[in-house]
Structures are given as structure tokens and as C-alpha cells.
Amino acid sequence: MTSSISLATEIAGNKLASCLYNASGPLCSTTDELNAIGESAAGAILSKSATLEKREGNPSPRYVETSWGSINSMGLPNEGYEFYAAYSKHSANYNKPYFMSVSGLSHADNLLIIQYLADFTNIAGIELNLSCPNVPGKPQTGYDFEETHRLLDMVFAQSKLKIGVKLPPYFDIPHFEMMAGVLNKFPIAFVTCINSVGNGLVIDTHSETTVIKPKNGFGGIGGDFVKPTALANVRKFYTLLDKNVAIIGCGGVKNGMDAFEHILCGASAVQVGTCFMREGPSCFARIEQELKDIMQQKGYSTIADFKGKLRTCS
Ligand code: RRO
């Protein structure tokens, strides 16, 4: 019986009945899409990254699934921040927290949006996206440590809501340490690792073309291929950040074992991106049951029983 097993967790002071929910990006832009997450077994609802103005995003084809995952260059298509702020009132119909992803095109935009959100009591927290790889001419803030410090200085000087950050993947130990050094200076509630692995290239050898159109085919990579990088980022930030910062794992999760691995590395919650895009909202109930089955086999009844308890082999 897995009914005595709990996947409950807490993020930014909010209780989630399940530690699994959607990554910002796929199927979380419209009211219908957000409602579908609300009605699903997901433990929370997370919006598409919002900008100041509504955006159409990059030209299509801009999302392609491959045998091992996905490549995207969506270019931040979204309804604008006021839409996602207003949705927070509707999200109260579902008995789960609503997080809003914010990805202003400038520091000033981010500050204006975050200031506006302060009065929306149904927003459980803001996931500040420091890592969109797909807006031509806009570098990923998370790869510039001083710029990240400057932005967070301004954000935390004025924010009333709980703030977390969505980071790009890092690949070098000093870079993990430098970013952790910046984040530990602020009262960050959570850190989501990782965004897509930026600027990959997928080729159709038959037509001898790229598979997506924007940026000459360069786009963010998600799915199976990114899981080892995601796990490394979850693990490193779990060990480097203050213990009251929740780590949210994102990258390569398509079954219960993938979620188990993220939690073992230190994740308090796990987001699903490419698999959610392919399978739709029913993926949450499936992955949750698979995770519960694994926990039962191993004799665990809560995620605290194994969270962060990864050991190095001897
Ligand atoms: O919209 C996008 O192109 C996009 C965003 Br904002 C992001 O954060 N990560 C990604 O892979 N695509």
C-alpha cells in the first residue's frame, strides 16, 4: 500500500501536497493551460515567464521534440505580467500554491513587475528567471555574477513576496561557488536548477537544415540528455547554499526514478518540462505513483527520509 507514503513538501513557506509540478515554459501560458495544471495531480501551478508587454515570441518552428528530449527557441511568448498576476485570483480555486515566473527584458522591467505583484496575496512566490537563452541580443543574467548581484540588490530592497531564482546550468566548480556566494547574500527562498542547456544545435541530416528557425537553429536543450547536468547543479547548490534555501530540481524528469534522483541530490521539489510538454498534465499522477512505488520498495515514507542523502561510492 502506497497510501501511507507522502510526497508533501514545503517551498517558500507554502505547503505542497506533492513535490512534483510543472516547469515554467511548456503548457502554462493560457488560462486553460494553467487550469489544467490546477486540476491535475501537480503540487503547484507555475506560470510561463512573464514580461512587461505581451509577446508573440520567435518565429516557428521553435520547439522540436527529439528521441532524447527537446530543443526550443520560443523567445518568451507570454500574455504579459498583468495577465499572470490576475490569474492568481483564479488559482485560488485549486488547493495548491500558484507561483509566477518573471523574466523582464531589463532590470527596470523586473523591478516594475515585482513591485506590482506585491499586493497579490494569492501569489505564493516569484520564480525570477535569470536564464532565458532565447531572446536575441539578451545574455543570460545568471552567467554574469556581478549583474546578478546588482539585480538581486534592487529586487530584495523592495520585494514583499517570497523570491526564488531559476538558474542556468553551470559546468565549472568555481562558477557554482561564485553564484552560491552571490545568492547567500540574499534572503532567497528557493533556487530552481536548471533551465535548458542554452544554445544547442539539432540538425535534420535529410534536409541538411537546422530543426528550429530562430537564431539560425540554436536553442535550449531539455529532456534525457540534460539530467546529469541538472543533478550536478541540484547537488552543488544543495551543498553550497544556506540550508533554509529550498532547491527545486528541473531537468530530464520523465519517471519516478528521475524524480527520486533529484530528491536524493537535495531537491525539495521537482519540476517537469519536456515530458509534461509531450504527455500533458496526466504525467504528474503517473510520476507521483512511480515515485511512491520506489519509496515503498526502499522503505521511505516521506521525501525528508532521503532528501539530500546521496553518498559518494567507496
Ligand atoms: O521562452 C523561451 O524561449 C524560454 C525561456 Br523564457 C526559458 O527560460 N527557457 C527556455 O528554454 N526557453
mmCIF file of C-alpha atoms and ligand atoms in Angstrom:
data_model
loop_
_atom_site.group_PDB
_atom_site.id
_atom_site.type_symbol
_atom_site.label_atom_id
_atom_site.label_comp_id
_atom_site.label_asym_id
_atom_site.label_seq_id
_atom_site.Cartn_x
_atom_site.Cartn_y
_atom_site.Cartn_z
ATOM 1 C CA MET A 1 0.000 0.000 0.000
ATOM 2 C CA THR A 2 1.497 3.330 -1.034
ATOM 3 C CA SER A 3 -1.365 5.321 0.554
ATOM 4 C CA SER A 4 0.693 5.923 3.708
ATOM 5 C CA ILE A 5 3.516 7.443 1.645
ATOM 6 C CA SER A 6 3.572 11.232 1.444
ATOM 7 C CA LEU A 7 5.124 13.368 -1.300
ATOM 8 C CA ALA A 8 4.323 16.540 0.645
ATOM 9 C CA THR A 9 6.900 19.306 0.717
ATOM 10 C CA GLU A 10 7.256 22.988 1.520
ATOM 11 C CA ILE A 11 8.524 25.753 -0.766
ATOM 12 C CA ALA A 12 8.838 29.380 0.352
ATOM 13 C CA GLY A 13 6.614 28.713 3.370
ATOM 14 C CA ASN A 14 3.876 27.121 1.215
ATOM 15 C CA LYS A 15 2.744 23.558 1.734
ATOM 16 C CA LEU A 16 2.551 21.399 -1.414
ATOM 17 C CA ALA A 17 0.665 18.082 -1.212
ATOM 18 C CA SER A 18 3.006 16.780 -3.932
ATOM 19 C CA CYS A 19 6.621 17.714 -4.624
ATOM 20 C CA LEU A 20 6.031 17.414 -8.409
ATOM 21 C CA TYR A 21 4.822 20.263 -10.597
ATOM 22 C CA ASN A 22 5.372 21.898 -13.959
ATOM 23 C CA ALA A 23 8.489 23.682 -15.157
ATOM 24 C CA SER A 24 7.869 27.201 -16.393
ATOM 25 C CA GLY A 25 7.651 27.088 -20.187
ATOM 26 C CA PRO A 26 5.527 24.262 -21.556
ATOM 27 C CA LEU A 27 1.720 24.471 -21.406
ATOM 28 C CA CYS A 28 1.462 27.199 -18.759
ATOM 29 C CA SER A 29 0.728 30.341 -20.794
ATOM 30 C CA THR A 30 -3.075 30.497 -21.116
ATOM 31 C CA THR A 31 -5.909 30.323 -18.596
ATOM 32 C CA ASP A 32 -6.933 26.891 -19.918
ATOM 33 C CA GLU A 33 -3.386 25.546 -19.628
ATOM 34 C CA LEU A 34 -2.946 26.885 -16.095
ATOM 35 C CA ASN A 35 -6.359 25.495 -15.089
ATOM 36 C CA ALA A 36 -5.361 22.082 -16.451
ATOM 37 C CA ILE A 37 -2.327 22.099 -14.139
ATOM 38 C CA GLY A 38 -4.618 23.170 -11.295
ATOM 39 C CA GLU A 39 -6.923 20.208 -11.984
ATOM 40 C CA SER A 40 -4.039 17.736 -12.315
ATOM 41 C CA ALA A 41 -2.089 15.958 -9.570
ATOM 42 C CA ALA A 42 0.663 18.623 -9.740
ATOM 43 C CA GLY A 43 1.558 20.023 -6.316
ATOM 44 C CA ALA A 44 1.681 23.629 -7.523
ATOM 45 C CA ILE A 45 0.966 25.778 -10.566
ATOM 46 C CA LEU A 46 3.836 27.748 -12.139
ATOM 47 C CA SER A 47 3.229 30.305 -14.895
ATOM 48 C CA LYS A 48 5.116 30.907 -18.117
ATOM 49 C CA SER A 49 7.778 33.581 -17.646
ATOM 50 C CA ALA A 50 6.136 36.982 -17.836
ATOM 51 C CA THR A 51 7.490 40.135 -19.439
ATOM 52 C CA LEU A 52 6.206 43.706 -19.175
ATOM 53 C CA GLU A 53 4.423 43.539 -22.539
ATOM 54 C CA LYS A 54 2.606 40.617 -24.132
ATOM 55 C CA ARG A 55 4.952 38.888 -26.644
ATOM 56 C CA GLU A 56 4.386 36.660 -29.657
ATOM 57 C CA GLY A 57 7.867 35.163 -29.286
ATOM 58 C CA ASN A 58 10.170 33.871 -32.022
ATOM 59 C CA PRO A 59 9.067 32.543 -35.441
ATOM 60 C CA SER A 60 8.176 28.838 -35.842
ATOM 61 C CA PRO A 61 9.331 26.115 -35.962
ATOM 62 C CA ARG A 62 10.568 26.940 -32.465
ATOM 63 C CA TYR A 63 10.003 23.737 -30.437
ATOM 64 C CA VAL A 64 11.030 20.281 -31.654
ATOM 65 C CA GLU A 65 10.985 17.006 -29.763
ATOM 66 C CA THR A 66 13.782 14.517 -30.385
ATOM 67 C CA SER A 67 14.321 10.902 -29.288
ATOM 68 C CA TRP A 68 16.300 12.168 -26.259
ATOM 69 C CA GLY A 69 14.425 15.369 -25.395
ATOM 70 C CA SER A 70 13.757 18.731 -26.959
ATOM 71 C CA ILE A 71 15.191 21.909 -28.403
ATOM 72 C CA ASN A 72 13.352 25.210 -28.104
ATOM 73 C CA SER A 73 13.730 28.819 -29.013
ATOM 74 C CA MET A 74 10.301 30.069 -28.011
ATOM 75 C CA GLY A 75 11.543 33.607 -27.342
ATOM 76 C CA LEU A 76 9.365 34.292 -24.296
ATOM 77 C CA PRO A 77 5.886 34.228 -25.832
ATOM 78 C CA ASN A 78 3.552 35.267 -22.998
ATOM 79 C CA GLU A 79 0.466 37.299 -22.166
ATOM 80 C CA GLY A 80 2.286 39.959 -20.140
ATOM 81 C CA TYR A 81 2.686 40.230 -16.367
ATOM 82 C CA GLU A 82 -0.736 41.694 -15.612
ATOM 83 C CA PHE A 83 -2.423 38.591 -17.058
ATOM 84 C CA TYR A 84 -0.420 36.185 -14.840
ATOM 85 C CA ALA A 85 -0.925 38.415 -11.801
ATOM 86 C CA ALA A 86 -4.689 38.435 -12.412
ATOM 87 C CA TYR A 87 -4.680 34.645 -12.817
ATOM 88 C CA SER A 88 -3.520 34.357 -9.203
ATOM 89 C CA LYS A 89 -7.072 35.174 -8.073
ATOM 90 C CA HIS A 90 -8.446 32.339 -10.199
ATOM 91 C CA SER A 91 -5.735 29.964 -8.997
ATOM 92 C CA ALA A 92 -7.353 30.142 -5.566
ATOM 93 C CA ASN A 93 -9.972 27.661 -6.947
ATOM 94 C CA TYR A 94 -7.302 24.987 -6.713
ATOM 95 C CA ASN A 95 -5.997 23.890 -3.388
ATOM 96 C CA LYS A 96 -2.343 24.412 -4.302
ATOM 97 C CA PRO A 97 0.165 27.286 -4.423
ATOM 98 C CA TYR A 98 0.491 29.442 -7.538
ATOM 99 C CA PHE A 99 3.999 30.623 -8.387
ATOM 100 C CA MET A 100 4.643 33.251 -11.034
ATOM 101 C CA SER A 101 7.724 33.207 -13.229
ATOM 102 C CA VAL A 102 9.097 36.667 -14.072
ATOM 103 C CA SER A 103 11.573 37.354 -16.858
ATOM 104 C CA GLY A 104 11.739 41.080 -17.550
ATOM 105 C CA LEU A 105 13.835 42.132 -20.540
ATOM 106 C CA SER A 106 15.731 44.597 -18.313
ATOM 107 C CA HIS A 107 16.392 45.122 -14.611
ATOM 108 C CA ALA A 108 13.921 48.031 -14.695
ATOM 109 C CA ASP A 109 11.218 45.744 -16.128
ATOM 110 C CA ASN A 110 11.871 43.109 -13.462
ATOM 111 C CA LEU A 111 11.658 45.693 -10.703
ATOM 112 C CA LEU A 112 8.466 47.210 -12.036
ATOM 113 C CA ILE A 113 6.808 43.789 -12.326
ATOM 114 C CA ILE A 114 7.934 42.645 -8.877
ATOM 115 C CA GLN A 115 6.745 45.899 -7.327
ATOM 116 C CA TYR A 116 3.326 45.454 -8.957
ATOM 117 C CA LEU A 117 2.999 41.868 -7.696
ATOM 118 C CA ALA A 118 3.490 42.847 -4.054
ATOM 119 C CA ASP A 119 -0.247 43.275 -3.474
ATOM 120 C CA PHE A 120 -1.311 39.941 -4.987
ATOM 121 C CA THR A 121 -1.842 37.805 -1.925
ATOM 122 C CA ASN A 122 -2.546 34.608 -3.892
ATOM 123 C CA ILE A 123 0.936 34.565 -5.432
ATOM 124 C CA ALA A 124 2.882 32.042 -3.352
ATOM 125 C CA GLY A 125 6.231 33.246 -4.657
ATOM 126 C CA ILE A 126 8.097 34.593 -7.664
ATOM 127 C CA GLU A 127 10.498 32.463 -9.695
ATOM 128 C CA LEU A 128 12.795 35.132 -11.128
ATOM 129 C CA ASN A 129 14.132 33.740 -14.388
ATOM 130 C CA LEU A 130 17.847 34.578 -14.707
ATOM 131 C CA SER A 131 18.405 32.157 -17.549
ATOM 132 C CA CYS A 132 16.288 32.533 -20.686
ATOM 133 C CA PRO A 133 18.687 31.575 -23.501
ATOM 134 C CA ASN A 134 16.463 32.541 -26.422
ATOM 135 C CA VAL A 135 15.974 36.278 -26.718
ATOM 136 C CA PRO A 136 18.335 37.538 -29.469
ATOM 137 C CA GLY A 137 20.736 40.135 -28.084
ATOM 138 C CA LYS A 138 19.895 39.405 -24.387
ATOM 139 C CA PRO A 139 22.579 37.479 -22.472
ATOM 140 C CA GLN A 140 21.545 35.147 -19.657
ATOM 141 C CA THR A 141 21.853 37.182 -16.436
ATOM 142 C CA GLY A 142 22.802 34.075 -14.461
ATOM 143 C CA TYR A 143 26.109 33.802 -16.343
ATOM 144 C CA ASP A 144 27.127 37.305 -15.173
ATOM 145 C CA PHE A 145 27.702 37.120 -11.413
ATOM 146 C CA GLU A 146 28.114 40.884 -10.874
ATOM 147 C CA GLU A 147 24.980 41.644 -12.875
ATOM 148 C CA THR A 148 23.043 39.053 -10.866
ATOM 149 C CA HIS A 149 24.278 40.688 -7.640
ATOM 150 C CA ARG A 150 23.169 44.131 -8.865
ATOM 151 C CA LEU A 151 19.723 42.854 -9.844
ATOM 152 C CA LEU A 152 19.164 40.985 -6.573
ATOM 153 C CA ASP A 153 20.276 44.050 -4.582
ATOM 154 C CA MET A 154 17.482 46.032 -6.211
ATOM 155 C CA VAL A 155 14.899 43.226 -6.060
ATOM 156 C CA PHE A 156 15.359 42.491 -2.364
ATOM 157 C CA ALA A 157 15.369 46.189 -1.482
ATOM 158 C CA GLN A 158 11.693 46.338 -2.452
ATOM 159 C CA SER A 159 10.073 42.899 -2.658
ATOM 160 C CA LYS A 160 7.385 41.826 -0.208
ATOM 161 C CA LEU A 161 6.780 38.430 -1.854
ATOM 162 C CA LYS A 162 8.960 35.355 -1.489
ATOM 163 C CA ILE A 163 11.568 35.267 -4.265
ATOM 164 C CA GLY A 164 13.395 32.348 -5.836
ATOM 165 C CA VAL A 165 15.644 32.277 -8.888
ATOM 166 C CA LYS A 166 15.754 29.993 -11.918
ATOM 167 C CA LEU A 167 19.384 29.399 -12.802
ATOM 168 C CA PRO A 168 21.111 28.338 -15.989
ATOM 169 C CA PRO A 169 23.267 25.207 -15.780
ATOM 170 C CA TYR A 170 26.851 25.701 -14.611
ATOM 171 C CA PHE A 171 29.684 23.427 -15.691
ATOM 172 C CA ASP A 172 32.694 24.588 -13.709
ATOM 173 C CA ILE A 173 33.177 24.284 -9.927
ATOM 174 C CA PRO A 174 34.356 27.912 -9.445
ATOM 175 C CA HIS A 175 31.215 29.107 -11.215
ATOM 176 C CA PHE A 176 28.991 27.173 -8.775
ATOM 177 C CA GLU A 177 30.920 28.744 -5.904
ATOM 178 C CA MET A 178 30.720 32.262 -7.318
ATOM 179 C CA MET A 179 26.950 32.056 -7.893
ATOM 180 C CA ALA A 180 26.366 30.489 -4.461
ATOM 181 C CA GLY A 181 28.440 33.306 -2.940
ATOM 182 C CA VAL A 182 26.117 35.865 -4.529
ATOM 183 C CA LEU A 183 22.894 34.035 -3.624
ATOM 184 C CA ASN A 184 23.927 33.516 0.006
ATOM 185 C CA LYS A 185 23.979 37.308 0.452
ATOM 186 C CA PHE A 186 20.199 37.499 -0.035
ATOM 187 C CA PRO A 187 17.088 36.019 1.639
ATOM 188 C CA ILE A 188 16.382 33.786 -1.365
ATOM 189 C CA ALA A 189 13.513 31.364 -0.696
ATOM 190 C CA PHE A 190 14.325 28.805 -3.381
ATOM 191 C CA VAL A 191 16.615 28.115 -6.333
ATOM 192 C CA THR A 192 15.462 26.187 -9.384
ATOM 193 C CA CYS A 193 18.198 24.201 -11.170
ATOM 194 C CA ILE A 194 18.270 24.097 -14.181
ATOM 195 C CA ASN A 195 16.893 25.998 -17.141
ATOM 196 C CA SER A 196 17.506 24.432 -20.549
ATOM 197 C CA VAL A 197 21.125 23.942 -21.627
ATOM 198 C CA GLY A 198 21.412 27.030 -23.805
ATOM 199 C CA ASN A 199 22.337 27.285 -27.443
ATOM 200 C CA GLY A 200 22.492 23.694 -28.563
ATOM 201 C CA LEU A 201 22.058 22.794 -32.212
ATOM 202 C CA VAL A 202 19.917 19.970 -33.582
ATOM 203 C CA ILE A 203 20.209 19.075 -37.263
ATOM 204 C CA ASP A 204 17.954 17.264 -39.740
ATOM 205 C CA THR A 205 20.504 15.439 -41.900
ATOM 206 C CA HIS A 206 17.930 14.570 -44.571
ATOM 207 C CA SER A 207 17.171 18.215 -45.373
ATOM 208 C CA GLU A 208 20.614 19.345 -44.143
ATOM 209 C CA THR A 209 18.946 22.086 -42.118
ATOM 210 C CA THR A 210 18.506 23.048 -38.516
ATOM 211 C CA VAL A 211 15.256 21.769 -36.958
ATOM 212 C CA ILE A 212 14.219 25.127 -35.483
ATOM 213 C CA LYS A 213 14.253 28.517 -37.197
ATOM 214 C CA PRO A 214 15.133 31.263 -34.663
ATOM 215 C CA LYS A 215 18.789 32.190 -34.047
ATOM 216 C CA ASN A 216 19.904 30.056 -37.028
ATOM 217 C CA GLY A 217 18.774 26.927 -35.227
ATOM 218 C CA PHE A 218 20.397 27.499 -31.817
ATOM 219 C CA GLY A 219 18.123 26.744 -28.860
ATOM 220 C CA GLY A 220 17.752 25.444 -25.315
ATOM 221 C CA ILE A 221 18.136 21.696 -24.815
ATOM 222 C CA GLY A 222 15.864 19.768 -22.440
ATOM 223 C CA GLY A 223 14.977 16.156 -21.681
ATOM 224 C CA ASP A 224 17.020 12.989 -21.005
ATOM 225 C CA PHE A 225 20.251 14.495 -22.218
ATOM 226 C CA VAL A 226 20.342 17.239 -19.559
ATOM 227 C CA LYS A 227 19.626 15.079 -16.479
ATOM 228 C CA PRO A 228 23.274 14.548 -15.383
ATOM 229 C CA THR A 229 23.892 18.297 -15.639
ATOM 230 C CA ALA A 230 20.672 19.052 -13.733
ATOM 231 C CA LEU A 231 21.561 16.590 -10.965
ATOM 232 C CA ALA A 232 25.051 18.085 -10.645
ATOM 233 C CA ASN A 233 23.580 21.573 -10.305
ATOM 234 C CA VAL A 234 20.994 20.474 -7.716
ATOM 235 C CA ARG A 235 23.691 18.682 -5.735
ATOM 236 C CA LYS A 236 26.207 21.536 -5.828
ATOM 237 C CA PHE A 237 23.737 24.219 -4.836
ATOM 238 C CA TYR A 238 22.286 21.966 -2.119
ATOM 239 C CA THR A 239 25.739 21.718 -0.574
ATOM 240 C CA LEU A 240 26.761 25.369 -1.129
ATOM 241 C CA LEU A 241 23.623 27.364 -0.269
ATOM 242 C CA ASP A 242 22.308 28.215 3.176
ATOM 243 C CA LYS A 243 20.242 25.307 4.470
ATOM 244 C CA ASN A 244 16.995 27.317 4.538
ATOM 245 C CA VAL A 245 17.089 27.741 0.731
ATOM 246 C CA ALA A 246 14.939 25.078 -0.959
ATOM 247 C CA ILE A 247 16.376 23.583 -4.134
ATOM 248 C CA ILE A 248 13.910 22.774 -6.910
ATOM 249 C CA GLY A 249 15.195 20.211 -9.388
ATOM 250 C CA CYS A 250 14.346 20.563 -13.063
ATOM 251 C CA GLY A 251 15.859 18.662 -15.967
ATOM 252 C CA GLY A 252 15.349 15.258 -17.515
ATOM 253 C CA VAL A 253 12.471 14.113 -15.293
ATOM 254 C CA LYS A 254 10.159 11.706 -17.075
ATOM 255 C CA ASN A 255 9.590 8.993 -14.454
ATOM 256 C CA GLY A 256 9.593 8.316 -10.727
ATOM 257 C CA MET A 257 13.250 7.269 -10.657
ATOM 258 C CA ASP A 258 14.341 10.570 -12.229
ATOM 259 C CA ALA A 259 12.407 12.448 -9.528
ATOM 260 C CA PHE A 260 13.923 10.183 -6.854
ATOM 261 C CA GLU A 261 17.436 11.038 -8.113
ATOM 262 C CA HIS A 262 16.755 14.788 -7.958
ATOM 263 C CA ILE A 263 15.479 14.496 -4.371
ATOM 264 C CA LEU A 264 18.430 12.315 -3.369
ATOM 265 C CA CYS A 265 20.702 15.127 -4.643
ATOM 266 C CA GLY A 266 18.864 17.621 -2.418
ATOM 267 C CA ALA A 267 15.754 18.793 -4.275
ATOM 268 C CA SER A 268 12.731 19.712 -2.124
ATOM 269 C CA ALA A 269 10.513 19.708 -5.217
ATOM 270 C CA VAL A 270 10.873 18.549 -8.801
ATOM 271 C CA GLN A 271 9.601 20.243 -11.953
ATOM 272 C CA VAL A 272 8.718 18.521 -15.217
ATOM 273 C CA GLY A 273 9.302 20.253 -18.570
ATOM 274 C CA THR A 274 9.874 18.253 -21.767
ATOM 275 C CA CYS A 275 7.884 15.242 -20.501
ATOM 276 C CA PHE A 276 4.961 17.493 -19.474
ATOM 277 C CA MET A 277 5.001 19.037 -22.967
ATOM 278 C CA ARG A 278 4.846 15.566 -24.556
ATOM 279 C CA GLU A 279 2.408 13.877 -22.207
ATOM 280 C CA GLY A 280 0.276 16.698 -20.799
ATOM 281 C CA PRO A 281 -0.970 17.113 -17.210
ATOM 282 C CA SER A 282 -1.567 13.377 -16.651
ATOM 283 C CA CYS A 283 2.235 12.980 -16.318
ATOM 284 C CA PHE A 284 2.092 14.258 -12.722
ATOM 285 C CA ALA A 285 -0.159 11.468 -11.370
ATOM 286 C CA ARG A 286 1.918 8.850 -13.225
ATOM 287 C CA ILE A 287 5.306 10.093 -11.992
ATOM 288 C CA GLU A 288 3.953 10.528 -8.464
ATOM 289 C CA GLN A 289 2.732 6.925 -8.346
ATOM 290 C CA GLU A 290 6.085 5.703 -9.724
ATOM 291 C CA LEU A 291 7.946 7.725 -7.074
ATOM 292 C CA LYS A 292 5.699 6.345 -4.315
ATOM 293 C CA ASP A 293 6.330 2.793 -5.547
ATOM 294 C CA ILE A 294 10.105 3.364 -5.375
ATOM 295 C CA MET A 295 9.812 4.886 -1.893
ATOM 296 C CA GLN A 296 7.783 1.912 -0.704
ATOM 297 C CA GLN A 297 10.354 -0.564 -2.042
ATOM 298 C CA LYS A 298 13.093 1.349 -0.250
ATOM 299 C CA GLY A 299 11.145 1.769 2.998
ATOM 300 C CA TYR A 300 10.783 5.555 2.812
ATOM 301 C CA SER A 301 7.522 7.244 3.803
ATOM 302 C CA THR A 302 8.374 10.939 3.289
ATOM 303 C CA ILE A 303 10.774 12.755 0.985
ATOM 304 C CA ALA A 304 12.670 14.003 4.057
ATOM 305 C CA ASP A 305 13.734 10.363 4.588
ATOM 306 C CA PHE A 306 16.113 10.560 1.603
ATOM 307 C CA LYS A 307 16.350 14.217 0.532
ATOM 308 C CA GLY A 308 19.991 15.212 0.027
ATOM 309 C CA LYS A 309 21.267 11.882 1.350
ATOM 310 C CA LEU A 310 23.305 10.955 -1.714
ATOM 311 C CA ARG A 311 26.566 9.211 -0.752
ATOM 312 C CA THR A 312 29.820 9.011 -2.679
ATOM 313 C CA CYS A 313 30.648 5.468 -3.708
ATOM 314 C CA SER A 314 33.582 3.821 -1.961
HETATM 315 O O1 RRO B 1 10.629 31.252 -23.920
HETATM 316 C C1 RRO B 1 11.732 30.679 -24.088
HETATM 317 O O2 RRO B 1 12.317 30.655 -25.177
HETATM 318 C C2 RRO B 1 12.434 30.016 -22.977
HETATM 319 C C3 RRO B 1 12.573 30.573 -21.717
HETATM 320 BR BR1 RRO B 1 11.780 32.163 -21.187
HETATM 321 C C4 RRO B 1 13.372 29.905 -20.752
HETATM 322 O O3 RRO B 1 13.571 30.334 -19.599
HETATM 323 N N1 RRO B 1 13.973 28.739 -21.119
HETATM 324 C C5 RRO B 1 13.803 28.195 -22.337
HETATM 325 O O4 RRO B 1 14.354 27.121 -22.626
HETATM 326 N N2 RRO B 1 13.029 28.854 -23.263
#
